[in-house]
Amino acid sequence: MKNLKNEIAKIISKEVQLSIEELESFIEIPKDSTMGDYAFPCFKLAKQMRKAPQMIAAELKEKITLDENIEKVEVVGGYLNFYISKKMIVQEVIEEFNKKQEKFGSSEEGKGKNIVIDYSAPNIAKPFHIGHLRSTVIGASLYKIYKFLGYNSISVNHLGDWGTQFGKLIEGYKRWGDEYDIDSNPIEELTKIYVRISKACKEDESILEECRNNFKKLEDGDPYCKELWQKFRDLSLQEFQRVYDILGISFDSNNGEAFYTDKMPEIVEMLEKSGKLVKSQGAKIIDLEHKGMAPCMIIKSDGTTTYDTRDLAAILYRARNYDYEKILYVVAYEQNLHFNQVFEVAQLLDMDEKYKKGLYHIPFGMVRLKTGKMSTREGNAIKLDEILSEAVSRASKVIEEKNPNLENKEEVAKKVGIGAVIFNDLYNNRIKDEVFDWDIMLNFAGETGPYVQYIYVRTKSIIEKAGYVPKLEEVNVEKIIDNASMNIIKLLYSFGDTIKMAADKNEPSIISRYLIDLAQAFSSFYAENHIVGEEKEIQDARLYLSNMVGSVLKQGLNLLGIEVPEKM
Ligand code: ARG
């Protein structure tokens, strides 16, 4: 499709001493479409041209030569507003859609580039909590977004399957293992063991010593410790898998922290060589005071490694095995310091500059619960699969009320319920704390997943009623240049840019917001216009429009990790 911003920048560049790229970056899209489709803010030139913005706008208007893409220009305040030829945009959009269909909006910009997305990463023998759900949902969406832009995305579940807590768990299991039924309810039972042994450690220093010993033994490859660790890992993973299955997620790699055990000596050696690894109270650290940060602990005083060391080993491994452009770490903002430290120390590793520059923490805010509404156990340890099944049962209640005769009710309830949770998670800027409120996320008329799904289903039923989708040649663009249609067309035109922006900012909410706008634009269009039963030319044009909207809503939801029902 034509890049219209760029076309306008080219026109202006003939009269102004600035590069096309720079001019293009100034161009805005007015909120109010009666102010034109694009606006050039002339105050950006005021300093250079030593004139008032209004004057510059007026002069530019006289000087520039318009082409067939632009209907007219107008001066409003310090802006020069451009009105694009409606027929031209409609033609561009429908031809592009005809060519790419469900790939409409995709690109090849990432071709040949690898991008590692490190997300989810719950901890073995600990609850998969709602913060991990956020990481999972955001990460899975970024994975799809980058794929759609042609990147080779690689998803890694950097499981928390190593660390001193395993020393404790092993000790607890040794002492009281047969009192707990960890096979049938692993995470809950292991958590109980963990709480009990932690308490015992506080009361008796010698037990703590035993625990430390166990972890040391585990790192040294002791068979008994290794076997127990494997058991805890397998059982926990099985339980996590239930959540991944519900969400329809799988990982390209489940290499967790433990995977790097044998890869850490090399890291320590590299850091030794850099001359920056220093002894401090028996431990080995990298001092980061000059960066205003606490030191990064590489080896603890008892000789064991740390979370940080394992992340460094993972970076080197990923550089060698994935040749990444970027690694995105989708992890809560509580870990800001950790990633700042690790990225800083990574600069000391013996690897290409490219890999040192490609490290990005993608932080997100906390989830706040509207209390009382959700079943909680043991304080804040909420069972995620319970949340998800509650979402499904609530969705199925709504369906029962609204459409009791629907076929495949269970299937639909699943898509709607899970879709509601995911959409809610991705609707606001990720850094904002999120409120978890059933009534808001399951409101079919609100800014929600179910609403977008509902509008999608609408488009489907229109097409089903008509019984066909017209061919491109059958569409007379004159029939869809009214305001309601044009609002839709312009949104469709910007779908590709929206996805790019979502990737640039690593912000799936840009897509979810877009989908609400598109769904609402279609809803207004549909309220004003008949489709099936109109004169053939009008019917065809509107059907084509509806089909494009349906396809983009489906693809957009898909990029968020949400499935659509065909009926609801
Ligand atoms: N397991 C960690 C946690 O639950 C998250 C790991 C994130 N990924 C990483 N490479 N550090 O807090």
Coordinates of C-alpha atoms and ligand atoms in Angstrom, one line a residue:
M1 CA 0.0 0.0 0.0
K2 CA 1.1 3.6 -0.5
N3 CA 2.7 5.2 2.5
L4 CA 0.6 8.4 2.5
K5 CA 2.5 10.1 5.3
N6 CA 5.6 9.6 3.2
E7 CA 3.9 11.0 0.0
I8 CA 2.9 14.1 1.9
A9 CA 6.4 14.5 3.4
K10 CA 7.7 14.3 -0.2
I11 CA 5.4 17.1 -1.4
I12 CA 6.4 19.3 1.5
S13 CA 10.1 18.6 1.1
K14 CA 10.2 20.3 -2.2
E15 CA 9.6 23.6 -0.5
V16 CA 11.4 23.1 2.8
Q17 CA 15.0 22.4 3.7
L18 CA 14.4 19.3 5.7
S19 CA 14.7 15.6 4.9
I20 CA 11.7 13.6 4.0
E21 CA 12.2 11.3 7.0
E22 CA 12.2 14.2 9.4
L23 CA 9.2 15.8 7.8
E24 CA 7.4 12.5 7.9
S25 CA 8.1 12.1 11.6
F26 CA 6.3 15.4 12.2
I27 CA 3.1 14.5 10.5
E28 CA 0.2 13.8 12.7
I29 CA -3.2 12.2 12.3
P30 CA -5.9 14.7 13.6
K31 CA -8.2 13.3 16.2
D32 CA -11.2 14.9 14.5
S33 CA -11.4 13.7 10.9
T34 CA -13.2 16.8 9.8
M35 CA -9.8 18.4 10.3
G36 CA -8.3 16.3 7.5
D37 CA -6.6 12.9 7.4
Y38 CA -3.1 14.2 8.1
A39 CA -1.8 17.4 9.6
F40 CA 1.5 19.0 9.3
P41 CA 2.4 21.1 12.4
C42 CA 4.1 24.2 10.9
F43 CA 5.5 25.3 14.3
K44 CA 8.2 22.7 13.7
L45 CA 9.5 25.0 11.0
A46 CA 9.0 28.3 12.8
K47 CA 12.5 28.6 14.2
Q48 CA 14.2 27.7 11.0
M49 CA 12.0 29.9 8.9
R50 CA 11.7 32.7 11.4
K51 CA 8.0 33.1 10.8
A52 CA 4.8 32.5 12.7
P53 CA 3.4 29.0 12.1
Q54 CA 0.1 30.3 10.6
M55 CA 2.1 32.2 8.0
I56 CA 4.3 29.2 7.1
A57 CA 1.1 27.2 6.7
A58 CA -0.5 29.7 4.4
E59 CA 2.6 30.0 2.3
L60 CA 3.1 26.3 2.0
K61 CA -0.5 25.9 1.0
E62 CA 0.2 28.2 -2.0
K63 CA 3.5 26.7 -3.0
I64 CA 3.0 23.0 -2.9
T65 CA 1.9 21.0 -5.8
L66 CA -0.8 18.4 -5.0
D67 CA -1.1 15.1 -6.8
E68 CA -4.1 12.9 -7.4
N69 CA -3.8 11.4 -3.9
I70 CA -4.8 14.6 -2.2
E71 CA -8.2 16.2 -2.5
K72 CA -7.4 19.4 -0.8
V73 CA -5.3 21.2 1.9
E74 CA -6.5 23.7 4.4
V75 CA -4.8 25.9 6.9
V76 CA -6.1 25.7 10.5
G77 CA -4.1 27.5 13.1
G78 CA -0.5 26.6 12.7
Y79 CA -1.4 23.4 10.9
L80 CA -1.6 22.5 7.3
N81 CA -4.3 19.8 7.0
F82 CA -4.4 17.3 4.2
Y83 CA -7.5 15.6 2.9
I84 CA -6.7 12.4 1.1
S85 CA -8.7 11.2 -1.9
K86 CA -11.3 8.8 -0.4
K87 CA -11.6 6.7 -3.5
M88 CA -7.8 6.2 -3.6
I89 CA -7.6 5.0 0.0
V90 CA -10.5 2.6 -0.5
Q91 CA -9.0 1.2 -3.6
E92 CA -5.6 0.8 -1.9
V93 CA -7.2 -1.0 1.1
I94 CA -9.3 -3.4 -0.9
E95 CA -6.6 -4.3 -3.3
E96 CA -4.1 -4.9 -0.5
F97 CA -6.7 -7.0 1.3
N98 CA -7.5 -9.0 -1.8
K99 CA -3.9 -9.8 -2.2
K100 CA -3.0 -10.7 1.4
Q101 CA -6.3 -11.8 3.0
E102 CA -5.7 -13.0 6.5
K103 CA -2.1 -11.8 6.2
F104 CA -3.3 -8.2 5.7
G105 CA -1.2 -6.0 7.9
S106 CA 1.8 -8.4 8.0
S107 CA 5.2 -7.5 6.8
E108 CA 8.6 -8.9 6.1
E109 CA 10.6 -6.3 8.0
G110 CA 11.9 -8.9 10.4
K111 CA 13.1 -11.3 7.8
G112 CA 16.3 -13.1 8.9
K113 CA 16.2 -11.6 12.4
N114 CA 16.0 -13.7 15.5
I115 CA 14.2 -12.4 18.5
V116 CA 14.2 -14.3 21.8
I117 CA 11.2 -13.7 24.0
D118 CA 11.8 -14.8 27.6
Y119 CA 8.5 -15.0 29.4
S120 CA 6.2 -16.8 31.8
A121 CA 9.0 -18.5 33.8
P122 CA 7.2 -19.6 36.9
N123 CA 9.2 -21.2 39.7
I124 CA 9.2 -24.9 40.4
A125 CA 7.4 -26.0 43.5
K126 CA 5.8 -22.6 43.9
P127 CA 2.4 -21.4 42.7
F128 CA 2.0 -20.1 39.2
H129 CA 0.7 -16.8 40.3
I130 CA -1.2 -14.1 38.6
G131 CA 2.0 -12.0 37.9
H132 CA 3.3 -15.0 35.9
L133 CA 0.0 -15.0 34.0
R134 CA 0.6 -11.4 33.0
S135 CA 4.1 -12.3 31.8
T136 CA 2.7 -15.3 29.9
V137 CA 0.0 -13.3 28.2
I138 CA 2.1 -10.4 27.3
G139 CA 5.0 -12.6 26.1
A140 CA 2.8 -14.8 24.1
S141 CA 1.3 -11.8 22.3
L142 CA 4.7 -10.3 21.5
Y143 CA 5.8 -13.6 20.1
K144 CA 2.9 -13.6 17.7
I145 CA 3.3 -9.9 16.8
Y146 CA 7.0 -10.3 15.9
K147 CA 6.2 -13.4 13.9
F148 CA 3.6 -11.5 11.9
L149 CA 6.2 -8.9 11.1
G150 CA 8.4 -11.6 9.7
Y151 CA 10.8 -12.1 12.6
N152 CA 11.9 -15.5 13.7
S153 CA 10.6 -15.4 17.3
I154 CA 11.9 -17.9 19.8
S155 CA 10.0 -18.4 23.0
V156 CA 11.9 -19.4 26.1
N157 CA 10.4 -20.4 29.4
H158 CA 13.3 -19.6 31.7
L159 CA 11.9 -21.7 34.6
G160 CA 12.9 -21.0 38.1
D161 CA 14.2 -24.5 38.6
W162 CA 17.4 -23.9 40.5
G163 CA 18.6 -22.1 43.6
T164 CA 18.9 -22.4 47.3
Q165 CA 15.2 -23.1 47.8
F166 CA 15.8 -26.6 46.4
G167 CA 18.2 -27.3 49.2
K168 CA 15.4 -26.6 51.6
L169 CA 12.8 -28.6 49.7
I170 CA 15.1 -31.6 49.6
E171 CA 15.7 -31.3 53.3
G172 CA 12.0 -31.0 54.0
Y173 CA 11.1 -33.9 51.8
K174 CA 13.8 -36.1 53.4
R175 CA 12.3 -35.4 56.8
W176 CA 8.6 -35.5 56.1
G177 CA 8.1 -36.5 52.5
D178 CA 5.7 -39.4 53.2
E179 CA 3.3 -37.1 55.1
Y180 CA 2.5 -35.2 51.9
D181 CA 0.8 -36.4 48.8
I182 CA 2.9 -34.5 46.3
D183 CA 2.1 -36.7 43.3
S184 CA -1.6 -35.7 43.2
N185 CA -1.2 -32.1 44.2
P186 CA 2.4 -31.2 43.8
I187 CA 2.6 -27.4 44.1
E188 CA 0.3 -27.1 47.0
E189 CA 2.0 -29.9 48.9
L190 CA 5.5 -28.8 48.1
T191 CA 4.6 -25.3 49.2
K192 CA 3.5 -26.7 52.6
I193 CA 6.8 -28.6 52.9
Y194 CA 8.6 -25.4 52.0
V195 CA 6.8 -23.3 54.6
R196 CA 7.4 -25.9 57.3
I197 CA 11.1 -26.3 56.5
S198 CA 11.6 -22.6 56.3
K199 CA 10.2 -22.2 59.8
A200 CA 12.4 -25.0 61.1
C201 CA 15.4 -23.2 59.6
K202 CA 14.6 -20.1 61.5
E203 CA 14.4 -22.0 64.8
D204 CA 17.5 -24.1 64.2
E205 CA 20.6 -22.8 62.5
S206 CA 21.9 -26.4 61.9
I207 CA 18.9 -27.3 59.8
L208 CA 19.6 -24.2 57.6
E209 CA 23.2 -25.5 57.3
E210 CA 21.8 -28.9 56.1
C211 CA 19.7 -27.1 53.5
R212 CA 22.7 -25.1 52.2
N213 CA 24.6 -28.3 52.0
N214 CA 21.9 -29.9 49.9
F215 CA 22.0 -27.2 47.3
K216 CA 25.7 -27.4 47.2
K217 CA 25.4 -31.1 46.6
L218 CA 22.8 -30.6 44.0
E219 CA 25.1 -28.2 42.1
D220 CA 27.9 -30.8 42.4
G221 CA 25.7 -33.4 40.8
D222 CA 24.8 -35.6 43.8
P223 CA 22.5 -38.4 42.5
Y224 CA 20.0 -38.4 45.4
C225 CA 19.5 -34.7 45.3
K226 CA 19.4 -34.6 41.6
E227 CA 16.6 -37.3 41.5
L228 CA 14.4 -35.4 44.0
W229 CA 15.0 -32.2 42.1
Q230 CA 13.9 -33.9 38.8
K231 CA 10.8 -35.2 40.5
F232 CA 9.8 -31.8 41.8
R233 CA 10.5 -30.3 38.4
D234 CA 8.5 -32.8 36.4
L235 CA 5.5 -32.7 38.7
S236 CA 5.4 -28.9 38.8
L237 CA 5.8 -28.6 35.0
Q238 CA 2.8 -31.0 34.6
E239 CA 0.7 -28.6 36.7
F240 CA 1.9 -25.5 34.8
Q241 CA 1.1 -27.3 31.6
R242 CA -2.6 -27.3 32.5
V243 CA -2.5 -23.5 32.4
Y244 CA -0.5 -23.4 29.1
D245 CA -3.0 -25.8 27.6
I246 CA -5.9 -23.7 28.5
L247 CA -4.2 -20.6 27.0
G248 CA -3.0 -22.6 24.0
I249 CA 0.6 -21.8 24.6
S250 CA 3.8 -23.8 24.0
F251 CA 7.4 -22.9 24.2
D252 CA 10.3 -23.4 21.8
S253 CA 12.5 -24.0 24.8
N254 CA 11.9 -24.9 28.4
N255 CA 15.5 -24.4 29.4
G256 CA 15.2 -23.0 32.9
E257 CA 17.9 -21.9 35.3
A258 CA 19.2 -25.4 35.9
F259 CA 20.1 -25.8 32.3
Y260 CA 23.0 -23.4 32.9
T261 CA 24.6 -25.2 35.8
D262 CA 27.5 -26.5 33.6
K263 CA 27.7 -23.2 31.7
M264 CA 28.5 -21.0 34.6
P265 CA 32.2 -21.8 35.1
E266 CA 32.9 -20.2 31.7
I267 CA 31.0 -17.0 32.8
V268 CA 33.0 -16.8 36.0
E269 CA 36.2 -17.3 34.0
M270 CA 35.3 -14.5 31.6
L271 CA 34.5 -12.1 34.4
E272 CA 37.8 -13.0 36.2
K273 CA 39.6 -12.2 33.0
S274 CA 37.9 -8.8 32.7
G275 CA 39.5 -8.0 36.0
K276 CA 36.3 -6.7 37.4
L277 CA 35.3 -9.7 39.5
V278 CA 36.3 -8.9 43.1
K279 CA 36.2 -10.8 46.4
S280 CA 34.0 -9.3 49.0
Q281 CA 33.4 -11.1 52.3
G282 CA 34.1 -14.4 50.8
A283 CA 31.8 -13.9 47.9
K284 CA 32.6 -12.8 44.3
I285 CA 30.9 -9.7 43.0
I286 CA 31.0 -7.1 40.3
D287 CA 31.0 -3.7 41.8
L288 CA 28.4 -1.4 40.1
E289 CA 28.7 1.6 42.4
H290 CA 29.8 3.9 39.5
K291 CA 26.4 3.1 37.9
G292 CA 24.6 3.8 41.1
M293 CA 23.6 0.2 41.6
A294 CA 24.2 -2.4 44.3
P295 CA 26.9 -4.9 43.4
C296 CA 26.0 -7.9 41.2
M297 CA 26.6 -11.1 43.1
I298 CA 28.2 -13.8 41.0
I299 CA 29.3 -16.4 43.5
K300 CA 28.0 -16.5 47.0
S301 CA 30.3 -17.0 50.0
D302 CA 29.3 -20.7 50.2
G303 CA 30.5 -21.2 46.6
T304 CA 27.1 -21.5 45.0
T305 CA 25.9 -19.4 42.0
T306 CA 23.1 -16.9 41.8
Y307 CA 20.0 -16.0 39.7
D308 CA 22.2 -13.3 38.2
T309 CA 25.0 -15.7 37.2
R310 CA 22.5 -18.0 35.5
D311 CA 21.0 -15.1 33.6
L312 CA 24.5 -14.2 32.3
A313 CA 25.1 -17.7 31.2
A314 CA 21.7 -17.7 29.4
I315 CA 22.7 -14.6 27.5
L316 CA 25.9 -16.1 26.3
Y317 CA 24.2 -19.3 25.4
R318 CA 21.5 -17.5 23.5
A319 CA 24.0 -15.4 21.6
R320 CA 25.8 -18.5 20.4
N321 CA 22.7 -20.6 19.7
Y322 CA 20.1 -18.1 18.6
D323 CA 22.2 -15.3 17.2
Y324 CA 19.6 -12.9 18.5
E325 CA 18.9 -9.3 17.5
K326 CA 17.1 -8.8 20.7
I327 CA 16.2 -10.7 23.9
L328 CA 13.0 -9.4 25.4
Y329 CA 12.6 -10.2 29.1
V330 CA 8.9 -10.0 30.0
V331 CA 9.2 -9.7 33.7
A332 CA 7.5 -7.6 36.4
Y333 CA 9.0 -4.2 37.2
E334 CA 10.0 -5.5 40.6
Q335 CA 13.0 -6.9 38.8
N336 CA 14.2 -3.7 37.3
L337 CA 17.3 -3.7 39.4
H338 CA 18.1 -7.3 38.6
F339 CA 18.0 -6.6 34.8
N340 CA 19.9 -3.4 35.1
Q341 CA 22.7 -5.2 36.9
V342 CA 22.7 -8.2 34.6
F343 CA 22.7 -6.1 31.4
E344 CA 25.5 -4.0 32.8
V345 CA 27.6 -7.1 33.7
A346 CA 26.8 -8.6 30.3
Q347 CA 28.9 -5.8 28.8
L348 CA 31.9 -7.6 30.2
L349 CA 31.2 -10.9 28.5
D350 CA 33.4 -12.0 25.6
M351 CA 30.8 -11.7 22.8
D352 CA 29.9 -9.5 19.9
E353 CA 28.7 -5.9 20.6
K354 CA 25.4 -6.6 18.9
Y355 CA 24.4 -9.0 21.6
K356 CA 25.4 -6.6 24.4
K357 CA 23.1 -4.0 22.9
G358 CA 20.2 -6.3 22.2
L359 CA 19.0 -6.8 25.8
Y360 CA 15.6 -5.4 26.8
H361 CA 13.6 -5.7 30.0
I362 CA 9.9 -5.4 29.2
P363 CA 8.4 -4.6 32.6
F364 CA 4.8 -4.7 33.6
G365 CA 2.7 -3.6 36.6
M366 CA 1.0 -5.7 39.3
V367 CA -2.4 -7.2 39.2
R368 CA -4.7 -6.0 41.9
L369 CA -7.6 -8.1 42.8
K370 CA -11.1 -6.9 43.6
T371 CA -11.2 -8.8 46.9
G372 CA -13.9 -11.2 47.8
K373 CA -14.8 -12.1 44.3
M374 CA -12.1 -14.7 43.8
S375 CA -11.3 -17.9 45.5
T376 CA -8.0 -17.5 47.2
R377 CA -6.0 -20.0 49.2
E378 CA -3.2 -19.5 51.5
G379 CA -3.3 -15.8 51.5
N380 CA -2.2 -14.6 48.1
A381 CA -1.5 -17.8 46.3
I382 CA -4.3 -18.0 43.9
K383 CA -4.7 -21.0 41.7
L384 CA -4.6 -19.9 38.2
D385 CA -6.4 -22.8 36.6
E386 CA -9.2 -22.0 39.1
I387 CA -9.3 -18.4 37.9
L388 CA -9.5 -19.5 34.3
S389 CA -12.2 -22.1 34.9
E390 CA -14.2 -19.4 36.8
A391 CA -13.9 -17.2 33.7
V392 CA -15.3 -20.0 31.6
S393 CA -18.2 -20.7 33.9
R394 CA -19.1 -17.0 34.1
A395 CA -19.0 -16.7 30.4
S396 CA -21.2 -19.7 30.0
K397 CA -23.8 -18.1 32.4
V398 CA -23.9 -15.1 30.2
I399 CA -24.4 -17.2 27.1
E400 CA -27.1 -19.2 28.8
E401 CA -29.0 -16.0 29.4
K402 CA -28.4 -14.4 26.0
N403 CA -28.5 -17.3 23.6
P404 CA -29.6 -20.6 25.3
N405 CA -30.0 -22.4 21.9
L406 CA -26.4 -21.8 20.8
E407 CA -24.6 -24.8 19.4
N408 CA -21.2 -25.8 21.0
K409 CA -21.9 -23.7 24.0
E410 CA -19.0 -25.1 26.0
E411 CA -16.5 -24.4 23.3
V412 CA -17.8 -20.8 22.9
A413 CA -17.8 -20.2 26.6
K414 CA -14.2 -21.3 26.7
K415 CA -13.1 -18.9 24.0
V416 CA -15.1 -16.0 25.5
G417 CA -14.1 -16.6 29.1
I418 CA -10.4 -17.0 28.4
G419 CA -10.5 -14.3 25.8
A420 CA -12.0 -11.9 28.4
V421 CA -9.1 -12.6 30.8
I422 CA -6.4 -12.2 28.2
F423 CA -7.9 -9.0 26.7
N424 CA -8.3 -7.5 30.1
D425 CA -4.6 -8.2 30.8
L426 CA -3.6 -6.5 27.5
Y427 CA -5.9 -3.6 27.4
N428 CA -3.9 -1.0 29.4
N429 CA -0.4 0.1 29.1
R430 CA 1.5 -2.8 30.5
I431 CA 3.4 -0.8 33.1
K432 CA 0.1 0.2 34.7
D433 CA -1.2 -1.9 37.6
E434 CA -4.1 -4.0 36.4
V435 CA -7.5 -4.4 38.2
F436 CA -8.9 -7.8 38.0
D437 CA -12.7 -7.4 38.0
W438 CA -15.0 -10.0 36.5
D439 CA -17.9 -7.6 35.8
I440 CA -15.7 -5.3 33.8
M441 CA -13.9 -7.9 31.7
L442 CA -17.0 -9.9 30.9
N443 CA -19.2 -6.9 29.9
F444 CA -20.2 -7.7 26.3
A445 CA -20.8 -4.1 25.6
G446 CA -17.7 -2.7 27.2
E447 CA -14.2 -2.3 26.0
T448 CA -13.6 -6.0 26.3
G449 CA -12.6 -9.2 24.5
P450 CA -16.1 -10.5 24.4
Y451 CA -17.2 -7.2 22.7
V452 CA -14.7 -7.6 20.0
Q453 CA -15.6 -11.2 19.5
Y454 CA -19.2 -10.3 19.4
I455 CA -18.6 -7.8 16.6
Y456 CA -16.6 -10.4 14.7
V457 CA -19.5 -12.8 15.0
R458 CA -21.7 -10.0 13.6
T459 CA -19.6 -9.7 10.5
K460 CA -19.8 -13.5 10.0
S461 CA -23.5 -13.6 10.3
I462 CA -23.9 -10.8 7.8
I463 CA -21.9 -12.8 5.3
E464 CA -23.7 -16.0 6.1
K465 CA -27.0 -14.3 5.6
A466 CA -25.8 -13.0 2.2
G467 CA -24.4 -16.3 1.3
Y468 CA -21.3 -15.0 -0.4
V469 CA -18.3 -12.7 -0.3
P470 CA -18.1 -10.5 -3.4
K471 CA -15.0 -10.5 -5.6
L472 CA -12.7 -7.5 -5.7
E473 CA -13.9 -6.6 -9.2
E474 CA -17.5 -6.4 -8.0
V475 CA -16.7 -3.6 -5.5
N476 CA -17.6 -0.1 -6.6
V477 CA -15.6 2.1 -4.3
E478 CA -18.0 5.0 -4.7
K479 CA -20.4 3.0 -2.5
I480 CA -18.2 3.0 0.6
I481 CA -16.9 6.5 0.8
D482 CA -19.5 7.8 3.2
N483 CA -18.3 8.9 6.6
A484 CA -19.2 5.7 8.5
S485 CA -17.4 3.5 5.9
M486 CA -14.5 5.8 5.7
N487 CA -13.9 5.6 9.4
I488 CA -13.5 1.9 8.9
I489 CA -11.4 2.1 5.8
K490 CA -8.9 4.5 7.5
L491 CA -8.6 2.1 10.4
L492 CA -8.0 -0.8 8.1
Y493 CA -5.4 1.3 6.3
S494 CA -3.5 1.8 9.6
F495 CA -3.6 -1.8 10.8
G496 CA -0.1 -2.6 9.6
D497 CA 1.3 0.5 11.2
T498 CA -0.5 -0.3 14.4
I499 CA 1.2 -3.7 14.6
K500 CA 4.6 -2.1 13.9
M501 CA 4.0 0.4 16.6
A502 CA 3.0 -2.4 19.0
A503 CA 6.3 -4.1 18.2
D504 CA 8.4 -0.9 18.5
K505 CA 7.0 -0.2 21.9
N506 CA 6.5 -3.9 22.9
E507 CA 3.0 -2.9 23.8
P508 CA 0.2 -5.3 22.8
S509 CA -2.3 -2.8 24.3
I510 CA -1.8 -0.7 21.1
I511 CA -3.5 -3.6 19.2
S512 CA -6.3 -4.1 21.8
R513 CA -7.1 -0.4 21.7
Y514 CA -7.1 -0.5 17.9
L515 CA -9.5 -3.5 17.9
I516 CA -12.0 -1.6 20.1
D517 CA -11.9 1.4 17.8
L518 CA -12.5 -0.9 14.8
A519 CA -15.3 -2.8 16.5
Q520 CA -16.9 0.5 17.5
A521 CA -16.5 1.9 14.0
F522 CA -18.2 -1.2 12.5
S523 CA -20.9 -1.0 15.1
S524 CA -21.8 2.6 14.1
F525 CA -21.6 1.7 10.5
Y526 CA -24.0 -1.2 11.0
A527 CA -26.4 0.9 13.0
E528 CA -26.7 3.3 10.1
N529 CA -26.6 1.0 7.1
H530 CA -28.5 -2.0 5.8
I531 CA -26.4 -4.5 4.1
V532 CA -28.2 -7.6 2.9
G533 CA -31.2 -6.7 0.8
E534 CA -29.8 -3.4 -0.5
E535 CA -29.3 -2.8 -4.2
K536 CA -26.6 -5.3 -5.5
E537 CA -23.8 -2.7 -5.9
I538 CA -24.3 -1.3 -2.4
Q539 CA -24.7 -4.8 -0.9
D540 CA -21.5 -6.0 -2.5
A541 CA -19.5 -3.0 -1.4
R542 CA -20.7 -3.2 2.2
L543 CA -20.3 -7.0 2.3
Y544 CA -16.7 -6.6 1.2
L545 CA -16.2 -4.1 3.9
S546 CA -17.8 -6.3 6.6
N547 CA -15.6 -9.2 5.5
M548 CA -12.4 -7.2 5.8
V549 CA -13.4 -6.0 9.3
G550 CA -14.2 -9.6 10.3
S551 CA -10.9 -10.8 9.1
V552 CA -8.9 -8.0 10.8
L553 CA -10.7 -8.4 14.1
K554 CA -10.0 -12.1 14.0
Q555 CA -6.3 -11.6 13.1
G556 CA -5.9 -8.8 15.7
L557 CA -7.4 -11.0 18.5
N558 CA -5.1 -13.8 17.3
L559 CA -2.1 -11.5 17.8
L560 CA -3.2 -11.1 21.4
G561 CA -3.6 -14.8 21.8
I562 CA -7.4 -14.8 21.7
E563 CA -9.5 -17.2 19.7
V564 CA -12.8 -16.2 18.1
P565 CA -16.0 -18.2 18.1
E566 CA -17.9 -18.3 14.8
K567 CA -21.2 -17.8 16.6
M568 CA -22.1 -16.6 20.1
Ligands
ARG1 N1 11.4 -17.1 37.7 C1 11.5 -15.7 37.8 C2 10.4 -15.2 38.7 O1 9.4 -15.9 38.9 C3 11.3 -15.0 36.5 C4 12.4 -15.3 35.4 C5 12.5 -14.3 34.4 N2 13.5 -14.6 33.3 C6 14.8 -14.4 33.5 N3 15.6 -14.7 32.5 N4 15.3 -14.0 34.6 O2 10.6 -14.2 39.3

